[in-house]
Structure formats: structure tokens, C-alpha cells
Amino acid sequence: MLSIAVTTLAILLLGITILARLPFHWWWIRCCEFPRMQISMLALLTLLLASLSESPWRWLAVSSSLVTLVIQACYILPWTRLWPVQVQRAEPGQDERCIRLLVANVLTPNRNAAGLIELINQHEPDIVLTLESDDWWGKQLDAALAKQWPHVVRIPQDNLYGMHLYSRLPLVSPQVERLIQDDIPSISTGVTLRCGEDIQLYAVHPRPPAPNESKESLWRDAELLLIGKRIHDGAFPALVAGDLNDVAWSRTTRLFCRVSGMLDPRRGRGMFSTFHAHYPLLRWPLDHVFSSEHFTLRDMRRLPGFGSDHFPILTTLCYRPSRADEHETPEANGDEHREARATIREGKEREQED
């Protein structure tokens, strides 16, 4: 019985691993991309238990587990310290060129605003981006932050997709956009750094592929790729921040990085998994900060929880265009640009099914 159970689990894990590689938008396929670390741990367990199995089951369990581990490792390793960093480390000084950004999905029903505000006051970021913040959260944040973070974009919504942006740095022509779906906002704004240079910031929180949200990832993918195409076409220094409802190693996020040329500060440093804050064994990186090649990284850290199902993430980047050549910028080929354009077009044309 142990042999059959171990072999069945090993084959199931391999099946999930293969499903995640299929280029379809269905939620039950895209969700297979999320728990790569968990699948790897289970595959390692089946590999160890296979040594106790009897032939002919042993070879099948061992081979399935090994294939699963190899495939998963190819996705996971870039987000460990075993891999070269993608964003180079900032040199000391140059503080006027740096921007500190705190991203926090607050979880709308969570009412521990004091916990988040304490973290903000402790770390004093230049920009605070909150996600899932409704009118109640907006009032709490306004009362605590508006004086020291006077440049504000408010989008209170009670559908889990509200967002608020507070900045010590001047914002240039901030716009609230609804790029793909009318109930999913994003923010596009210039930010003037202390050195006087302007950069572009995109704040995003697309809808996830999940049974109670969306049967497909199409609209999430289209929003991310539309922003990626803008950055590629504009060739300006840019940051993208928010809860992407997607993991760093997913097919869509990797395509977004190639289309846009954006870099992931996590690569070569760790996963900094932000969700789920309450279940240590079920965590993956959902909250992101991406930068163009014009930036170097001073610091990135996951902050303590404050009652939300997400941990906040704090990132300090320095605008150093003179060091852009030190980065290996990802590039999309012609087929990938065509795929991105087709996804954007289909996302704009098709209505989401409930």
C-alpha cells in the first residue's frame, strides 16, 4: 500500500508540474504555477519514501519525483541566493537619488490600521501604496499620513480592489486608469526624486485567476502586459509595484519582464514571500516591485504582519542610469511581443464570465 500511495503522489505532482507549463488562461492551470516550492518539498519526500517502496513501483516513483524536482528547480533557483542578482547593489551615499517604497495589501475586513501605520512611521518610506483599501481604510490613513505624505491618490473601493498612494515626493500628472476592466483601477504617475529627476511609477492590483474571482487569467495577464508594453515603448525609467496576484516565476510575470525590460530585485536574493501571512507552509511571492535598468537596489525586506493575509514589502531603489549597462536586461523576441499584443487585444475585447 505504501508503494502505491507514494507512486500515486509522485505521478500526481508530476502531472501538476506539467499542467503549469501549458499556455492556457484557465484558472486551474495557472494556479498550478503558484506552489512550486511546496510541490518541490513533496517531490523530495516522495523521492525519499520511494527507497522504501517495492519494485516495480520504486522506479516509477523515483523517476517521476526526479523529473518534478528538476523542472521545479529550474523555476525556483533564480529566486534563491544560489543565483546571480539581477538588480545590482547600490553604492553608499547618493541618498537624494533613492526612493523607498512600501507596498501593503491591507485585506479590506482587517481593521488593524494602527499596526500598519506603526510600520510606516517606523520605516518612513517615501511612498506608501495600499491595496484593498476601502473608504474606512482611507480615512484612517488620511488622519495618520496626510501631513507627512501630502501627495495622495485615493481610490476607495469596497470590491477588494481599492488603492491609496501616499507620497513625500511630488507626483507628476497622476492618473487613475482602468486599463482592462472597469472595476479594477491602477495608478500611473510621475515621481520627482530629491535629485530633481523624474521617474514613472505604476501601481497595480489585477484580478486573480480563482473560482470566486475569474475563471481565466486573461484579464490579469492583459493588464500586466499592457503596462509592460507601455514601458517598452516609452523607454523611460520606471517602477511597477503592487499585488500582481501572480508569482515571480509564472509564465505571465516572466513574459511581462521580457516585454517591458523590467528587472526583479528578488532574483538572486530570495523569494520574500508575502502571501499567505497566516499559513507558513503556504506562502509565495505575490507582492512585487519591479524596476527598469536605471535603478540599483539598496535594500529589500518583508515587514512583520499587521493582521492582513499579506505581509508588507519595503524596497529602496536608487536611480543610477549611469550603471544601466551593468544589468542584463531581459528582452522579448518577436513571437513574445506578438503574444503580448494578442493577449492585450483579447483582454480588452472579451467580457469576463462570472
GROMACS .gro file of C-alpha atoms in nm:
model
  354
    1MET     CA    1   0.000   0.000   0.000
    2LEU     CA    2   0.287   0.241   0.079
    3SER     CA    3   0.441   0.175  -0.263
    4ILE     CA    4   0.114   0.252  -0.443
    5ALA     CA    5   0.047   0.563  -0.236
    6VAL     CA    6   0.397   0.704  -0.287
    7THR     CA    7   0.391   0.634  -0.659
    8THR     CA    8   0.045   0.785  -0.699
    9LEU     CA    9   0.156   1.103  -0.520
   10ALA     CA   10   0.473   1.124  -0.729
   11ILE     CA   11   0.276   1.094  -1.054
   12LEU     CA   12   0.021   1.350  -0.931
   13LEU     CA   13   0.297   1.601  -0.854
   14LEU     CA   14   0.449   1.545  -1.196
   15GLY     CA   15   0.108   1.595  -1.356
   16ILE     CA   16   0.060   1.930  -1.175
   17THR     CA   17   0.412   2.034  -1.280
   18ILE     CA   18   0.336   1.960  -1.646
   19LEU     CA   19  -0.004   2.134  -1.629
   20ALA     CA   20   0.165   2.456  -1.512
   21ARG     CA   21   0.367   2.463  -1.834
   22LEU     CA   22   0.064   2.467  -2.063
   23PRO     CA   23  -0.003   2.805  -2.231
   24PHE     CA   24  -0.369   2.840  -2.133
   25HIS     CA   25  -0.551   3.103  -1.925
   26TRP     CA   26  -0.781   2.866  -1.732
   27TRP     CA   27  -0.752   2.937  -1.359
   28TRP     CA   28  -0.695   2.573  -1.258
   29ILE     CA   29  -0.391   2.559  -1.486
   30ARG     CA   30  -0.244   2.897  -1.392
   31CYS     CA   31  -0.285   2.821  -1.020
   32CYS     CA   32  -0.050   2.525  -1.065
   33GLU     CA   33   0.230   2.779  -1.104
   34PHE     CA   34   0.193   2.915  -0.751
   35PRO     CA   35   0.304   2.635  -0.513
   36ARG     CA   36   0.631   2.540  -0.683
   37MET     CA   37   0.824   2.533  -0.356
   38GLN     CA   38   0.556   2.322  -0.188
   39ILE     CA   39   0.546   2.080  -0.482
   40SER     CA   40   0.925   2.053  -0.468
   41MET     CA   41   0.917   1.964  -0.099
   42LEU     CA   42   0.654   1.697  -0.159
   43ALA     CA   43   0.851   1.559  -0.454
   44LEU     CA   44   1.159   1.536  -0.233
   45LEU     CA   45   0.950   1.349   0.024
   46THR     CA   46   0.822   1.100  -0.235
   47LEU     CA   47   1.178   1.052  -0.356
   48LEU     CA   48   1.289   0.959  -0.005
   49LEU     CA   49   0.988   0.735   0.057
   50ALA     CA   50   1.042   0.563  -0.278
   51SER     CA   51   1.351   0.398  -0.129
   52LEU     CA   52   1.111   0.203   0.095
   53SER     CA   53   0.889   0.104  -0.195
   54GLU     CA   54   0.889  -0.230  -0.372
   55SER     CA   55   0.960  -0.297  -0.736
   56PRO     CA   56   0.812  -0.230  -0.989
   57TRP     CA   57   0.671   0.080  -0.817
   58ARG     CA   58   1.005   0.212  -0.696
   59TRP     CA   59   1.149   0.313  -1.034
   60LEU     CA   60   0.827   0.490  -1.134
   61ALA     CA   61   0.813   0.689  -0.809
   62VAL     CA   62   1.183   0.778  -0.826
   63SER     CA   63   1.177   0.884  -1.191
   64SER     CA   64   0.858   1.090  -1.151
   65SER     CA   65   0.995   1.262  -0.839
   66LEU     CA   66   1.328   1.342  -1.003
   67VAL     CA   67   1.167   1.492  -1.314
   68THR     CA   68   0.938   1.703  -1.093
   69LEU     CA   69   1.231   1.827  -0.883
   70VAL     CA   70   1.439   1.919  -1.189
   71ILE     CA   71   1.156   2.114  -1.355
   72GLN     CA   72   1.058   2.294  -1.036
   73ALA     CA   73   1.420   2.379  -0.954
   74CYS     CA   74   1.460   2.548  -1.293
   75TYR     CA   75   1.181   2.788  -1.193
   76ILE     CA   76   1.273   2.833  -0.827
   77LEU     CA   77   1.653   2.868  -0.827
   78PRO     CA   78   1.664   3.222  -0.976
   79TRP     CA   79   1.482   3.340  -0.663
   80THR     CA   80   1.741   3.198  -0.426
   81ARG     CA   81   2.088   3.312  -0.323
   82LEU     CA   82   2.232   3.040  -0.545
   83TRP     CA   83   2.160   3.260  -0.849
   84PRO     CA   84   2.331   3.584  -0.963
   85VAL     CA   85   2.144   3.900  -0.867
   86GLN     CA   86   1.952   4.071  -1.145
   87VAL     CA   87   1.947   4.423  -0.994
   88GLN     CA   88   2.293   4.537  -0.888
   89ARG     CA   89   2.356   4.659  -0.534
   90ALA     CA   90   2.358   5.035  -0.478
   91GLU     CA   91   2.675   5.202  -0.361
   92PRO     CA   92   2.674   5.402  -0.034
   93GLY     CA   93   2.555   5.760  -0.046
   94GLN     CA   94   2.351   5.912  -0.327
   95ASP     CA   95   2.053   5.935  -0.089
   96GLU     CA   96   1.890   6.207  -0.297
   97ARG     CA   97   1.864   5.956  -0.583
   98CYS     CA   98   1.695   5.686  -0.375
   99ILE     CA   99   1.327   5.610  -0.332
  100ARG     CA  100   1.186   5.393  -0.054
  101LEU     CA  101   0.856   5.226  -0.137
  102LEU     CA  102   0.627   5.032   0.099
  103VAL     CA  103   0.359   4.809  -0.056
  104ALA     CA  104   0.086   4.666   0.167
  105ASN     CA  105  -0.226   4.471   0.080
  106VAL     CA  106  -0.432   4.557   0.387
  107LEU     CA  107  -0.713   4.296   0.347
  108THR     CA  108  -1.032   4.501   0.348
  109PRO     CA  109  -1.202   4.337   0.651
  110ASN     CA  110  -0.883   4.377   0.857
  111ARG     CA  111  -0.921   4.677   1.087
  112ASN     CA  112  -0.572   4.694   1.237
  113ALA     CA  113  -0.482   5.022   1.070
  114ALA     CA  114  -0.274   5.115   1.375
  115GLY     CA  115  -0.042   4.819   1.307
  116LEU     CA  116   0.028   4.931   0.951
  117ILE     CA  117   0.066   5.296   1.049
  118GLU     CA  118   0.320   5.196   1.314
  119LEU     CA  119   0.525   5.017   1.047
  120ILE     CA  120   0.503   5.321   0.818
  121ASN     CA  121   0.619   5.557   1.091
  122GLN     CA  122   0.899   5.319   1.188
  123HIS     CA  123   1.044   5.280   0.837
  124GLU     CA  124   0.947   5.623   0.693
  125PRO     CA  125   0.911   5.524   0.327
  126ASP     CA  126   0.893   5.791   0.059
  127ILE     CA  127   0.585   5.627  -0.092
  128VAL     CA  128   0.315   5.412   0.067
  129LEU     CA  129   0.093   5.204  -0.159
  130THR     CA  130  -0.202   5.026  -0.001
  131LEU     CA  131  -0.420   4.772  -0.180
  132GLU     CA  132  -0.772   4.651  -0.092
  133SER     CA  133  -0.815   4.981   0.096
  134ASP     CA  134  -1.177   5.094   0.114
  135ASP     CA  135  -1.325   5.420   0.247
  136TRP     CA  136  -1.268   5.318   0.612
  137TRP     CA  137  -0.902   5.245   0.545
  138GLY     CA  138  -0.869   5.571   0.354
  139LYS     CA  139  -0.995   5.772   0.649
  140GLN     CA  140  -0.755   5.602   0.891
  141LEU     CA  141  -0.461   5.654   0.659
  142ASP     CA  142  -0.553   6.015   0.583
  143ALA     CA  143  -0.567   6.101   0.951
  144ALA     CA  144  -0.225   5.948   1.017
  145LEU     CA  145  -0.029   6.015   0.697
  146ALA     CA  146  -0.167   6.311   0.504
  147LYS     CA  147   0.054   6.572   0.676
  148GLN     CA  148   0.388   6.396   0.621
  149TRP     CA  149   0.286   6.228   0.294
  150PRO     CA  150   0.092   6.517   0.137
  151HIS     CA  151   0.080   6.395  -0.223
  152VAL     CA  152  -0.211   6.150  -0.233
  153VAL     CA  153  -0.407   5.946  -0.487
  154ARG     CA  154  -0.723   5.795  -0.338
  155ILE     CA  155  -0.931   5.517  -0.496
  156PRO     CA  156  -1.152   5.379  -0.215
  157GLN     CA  157  -1.350   5.076  -0.332
  158ASP     CA  158  -1.533   4.805  -0.142
  159ASN     CA  159  -1.475   4.530  -0.402
  160LEU     CA  160  -1.125   4.439  -0.274
  161TYR     CA  161  -0.958   4.648  -0.545
  162GLY     CA  162  -0.937   4.992  -0.386
  163MET     CA  163  -0.595   5.151  -0.351
  164HIS     CA  164  -0.434   5.454  -0.191
  165LEU     CA  165  -0.098   5.609  -0.268
  166TYR     CA  166   0.074   5.849  -0.025
  167SER     CA  167   0.399   6.021  -0.117
  168ARG     CA  168   0.651   6.255   0.041
  169LEU     CA  169   0.788   6.317  -0.309
  170PRO     CA  170   0.597   6.532  -0.558
  171LEU     CA  171   0.375   6.341  -0.801
  172VAL     CA  172   0.368   6.448  -1.163
  173SER     CA  173   0.036   6.419  -1.352
  174PRO     CA  174  -0.103   6.126  -1.152
  175GLN     CA  175  -0.377   5.935  -1.332
  176VAL     CA  176  -0.626   5.675  -1.219
  177GLU     CA  177  -0.670   5.427  -1.502
  178ARG     CA  178  -0.891   5.126  -1.560
  179LEU     CA  179  -0.684   4.958  -1.824
  180ILE     CA  180  -0.876   4.637  -1.892
  181GLN     CA  181  -1.176   4.614  -1.656
  182ASP     CA  182  -1.390   4.899  -1.528
  183ASP     CA  183  -1.384   4.783  -1.164
  184ILE     CA  184  -1.006   4.727  -1.149
  185PRO     CA  185  -0.812   5.053  -1.106
  186SER     CA  186  -0.443   5.125  -1.139
  187ILE     CA  187  -0.233   5.436  -1.085
  188SER     CA  188   0.016   5.587  -1.328
  189THR     CA  189   0.220   5.882  -1.206
  190GLY     CA  190   0.549   6.058  -1.241
  191VAL     CA  191   0.755   6.096  -0.924
  192THR     CA  192   1.013   6.371  -0.874
  193LEU     CA  193   1.311   6.243  -0.679
  194ARG     CA  194   1.505   6.462  -0.437
  195CYS     CA  195   1.777   6.500  -0.700
  196GLY     CA  196   1.523   6.661  -0.933
  197GLU     CA  197   1.493   6.371  -1.177
  198ASP     CA  198   1.152   6.232  -1.272
  199ILE     CA  199   1.067   5.863  -1.289
  200GLN     CA  200   0.742   5.681  -1.370
  201LEU     CA  201   0.553   5.466  -1.120
  202TYR     CA  202   0.276   5.218  -1.197
  203ALA     CA  203   0.067   5.082  -0.909
  204VAL     CA  204  -0.134   4.773  -0.997
  205HIS     CA  205  -0.363   4.510  -0.846
  206PRO     CA  206  -0.520   4.295  -1.120
  207ARG     CA  207  -0.788   4.035  -1.057
  208PRO     CA  208  -0.653   3.686  -0.984
  209PRO     CA  209  -0.745   3.364  -1.161
  210ALA     CA  210  -0.957   3.189  -0.899
  211PRO     CA  211  -1.303   3.025  -0.884
  212ASN     CA  212  -1.461   3.315  -0.692
  213GLU     CA  213  -1.286   3.585  -0.896
  214SER     CA  214  -1.219   3.489  -1.257
  215LYS     CA  215  -1.230   3.161  -1.446
  216GLU     CA  216  -0.932   3.271  -1.652
  217SER     CA  217  -0.614   3.470  -1.600
  218LEU     CA  218  -0.668   3.653  -1.930
  219TRP     CA  219  -0.761   3.992  -1.781
  220ARG     CA  220  -0.482   3.986  -1.524
  221ASP     CA  221  -0.233   3.890  -1.792
  222ALA     CA  222  -0.359   4.156  -2.031
  223GLU     CA  223  -0.326   4.433  -1.771
  224LEU     CA  224   0.030   4.338  -1.680
  225LEU     CA  225   0.136   4.304  -2.043
  226LEU     CA  226  -0.028   4.635  -2.138
  227ILE     CA  227   0.180   4.812  -1.872
  228GLY     CA  228   0.486   4.619  -1.990
  229LYS     CA  229   0.427   4.733  -2.349
  230ARG     CA  230   0.395   5.097  -2.235
  231ILE     CA  231   0.726   5.078  -2.054
  232HIS     CA  232   0.894   4.912  -2.352
  233ASP     CA  233   0.761   5.172  -2.597
  234GLY     CA  234   0.840   5.466  -2.367
  235ALA     CA  235   1.195   5.359  -2.274
  236PHE     CA  236   1.177   5.575  -1.958
  237PRO     CA  237   1.294   5.495  -1.603
  238ALA     CA  238   1.006   5.315  -1.435
  239LEU     CA  239   0.893   5.119  -1.132
  240VAL     CA  240   0.598   4.879  -1.115
  241ALA     CA  241   0.461   4.797  -0.771
  242GLY     CA  242   0.163   4.617  -0.626
  243ASP     CA  243  -0.009   4.288  -0.564
  244LEU     CA  244   0.009   4.124  -0.906
  245ASN     CA  245  -0.190   3.820  -0.793
  246ASP     CA  246   0.083   3.628  -0.967
  247VAL     CA  247   0.408   3.469  -0.857
  248ALA     CA  248   0.751   3.589  -0.962
  249TRP     CA  249   0.827   3.273  -1.165
  250SER     CA  250   0.497   3.247  -1.353
  251ARG     CA  251   0.471   3.236  -1.728
  252THR     CA  252   0.293   3.573  -1.733
  253THR     CA  253   0.527   3.759  -1.498
  254ARG     CA  254   0.835   3.634  -1.683
  255LEU     CA  255   0.677   3.741  -2.013
  256PHE     CA  256   0.593   4.081  -1.859
  257CYS     CA  257   0.959   4.125  -1.763
  258ARG     CA  258   1.081   4.033  -2.112
  259VAL     CA  259   0.828   4.256  -2.288
  260SER     CA  260   0.894   4.555  -2.060
  261GLY     CA  261   1.264   4.501  -1.992
  262MET     CA  262   1.192   4.528  -1.619
  263LEU     CA  263   1.415   4.370  -1.357
  264ASP     CA  264   1.317   4.180  -1.043
  265PRO     CA  265   1.516   4.282  -0.730
  266ARG     CA  266   1.427   3.945  -0.574
  267ARG     CA  267   1.630   3.744  -0.824
  268GLY     CA  268   1.945   3.616  -0.661
  269ARG     CA  269   1.832   3.740  -0.320
  270GLY     CA  270   1.531   3.533  -0.211
  271MET     CA  271   1.159   3.491  -0.258
  272PHE     CA  272   1.038   3.739   0.006
  273SER     CA  273   0.706   3.553   0.004
  274THR     CA  274   0.427   3.788   0.113
  275PHE     CA  275   0.118   3.564   0.099
  276HIS     CA  276  -0.029   3.387   0.298
  277ALA     CA  277   0.077   3.563   0.618
  278HIS     CA  278  -0.114   3.321   0.844
  279TYR     CA  279  -0.001   2.989   0.689
  280PRO     CA  280   0.380   2.948   0.683
  281LEU     CA  281   0.366   2.633   0.469
  282LEU     CA  282   0.150   2.800   0.202
  283ARG     CA  283   0.342   3.110   0.102
  284TRP     CA  284   0.458   3.256  -0.226
  285PRO     CA  285   0.564   3.600  -0.359
  286LEU     CA  286   0.253   3.790  -0.473
  287ASP     CA  287   0.350   4.150  -0.388
  288HIS     CA  288   0.616   4.289  -0.618
  289VAL     CA  289   0.838   4.582  -0.704
  290PHE     CA  290   1.000   4.578  -1.049
  291SER     CA  291   1.249   4.833  -1.177
  292SER     CA  292   1.391   4.931  -1.512
  293GLU     CA  293   1.763   4.905  -1.573
  294HIS     CA  294   1.812   5.262  -1.447
  295PHE     CA  295   1.797   5.154  -1.080
  296THR     CA  296   2.017   4.975  -0.831
  297LEU     CA  297   1.897   4.815  -0.508
  298ARG     CA  298   1.986   4.941  -0.164
  299ASP     CA  299   1.753   4.725   0.044
  300MET     CA  300   1.454   4.491   0.019
  301ARG     CA  301   1.276   4.331   0.310
  302ARG     CA  302   0.950   4.174   0.414
  303LEU     CA  303   0.798   4.352   0.712
  304PRO     CA  304   0.603   4.196   1.002
  305GLY     CA  305   0.234   4.125   0.961
  306PHE     CA  306  -0.040   4.354   1.088
  307GLY     CA  307  -0.348   4.133   1.056
  308SER     CA  308  -0.370   4.115   0.678
  309ASP     CA  309  -0.325   3.794   0.483
  310HIS     CA  310  -0.029   3.969   0.313
  311PHE     CA  311   0.297   4.087   0.464
  312PRO     CA  312   0.407   4.437   0.358
  313ILE     CA  313   0.722   4.463   0.149
  314LEU     CA  314   0.969   4.751   0.172
  315THR     CA  315   1.209   4.828  -0.114
  316THR     CA  316   1.471   5.101  -0.150
  317LEU     CA  317   1.594   5.163  -0.504
  318CYS     CA  318   1.842   5.424  -0.628
  319TYR     CA  319   1.814   5.597  -0.964
  320ARG     CA  320   2.154   5.535  -1.125
  321PRO     CA  321   2.117   5.547  -1.505
  322SER     CA  322   2.497   5.557  -1.539
  323ARG     CA  323   2.502   5.195  -1.413
  324ALA     CA  324   2.234   5.068  -1.652
  325ASP     CA  325   2.493   4.876  -1.856
  326GLU     CA  326   2.572   4.662  -1.551
  327HIS     CA  327   2.234   4.492  -1.583
  328GLU     CA  328   2.139   4.211  -1.817
  329THR     CA  329   1.803   4.341  -1.929
  330PRO     CA  330   1.552   4.073  -2.035
  331GLU     CA  331   1.425   4.104  -2.390
  332ALA     CA  332   1.126   3.955  -2.567
  333ASN     CA  333   1.155   3.808  -2.915
  334GLY     CA  334   0.911   3.877  -3.196
  335ASP     CA  335   0.681   3.588  -3.108
  336GLU     CA  336   0.659   3.702  -2.746
  337HIS     CA  337   0.572   4.058  -2.848
  338ARG     CA  338   0.300   3.919  -3.077
  339GLU     CA  339   0.171   3.701  -2.793
  340ALA     CA  340   0.158   4.004  -2.563
  341ARG     CA  341  -0.032   4.212  -2.819
  342ALA     CA  342  -0.280   3.929  -2.880
  343THR     CA  343  -0.340   3.885  -2.505
  344ILE     CA  344  -0.397   4.259  -2.460
  345ARG     CA  345  -0.636   4.271  -2.752
  346GLU     CA  346  -0.835   3.970  -2.633
  347GLY     CA  347  -0.845   4.105  -2.276
  348LYS     CA  348  -0.996   4.433  -2.399
  349GLU     CA  349  -1.249   4.266  -2.628
  350ARG     CA  350  -1.378   3.979  -2.416
  351GLU     CA  351  -1.616   4.016  -2.126
  352GLN     CA  352  -1.527   3.830  -1.808
  353GLU     CA  353  -1.750   3.535  -1.725
  354ASP     CA  354  -1.882   3.524  -1.369
   0.00000   0.00000   0.00000
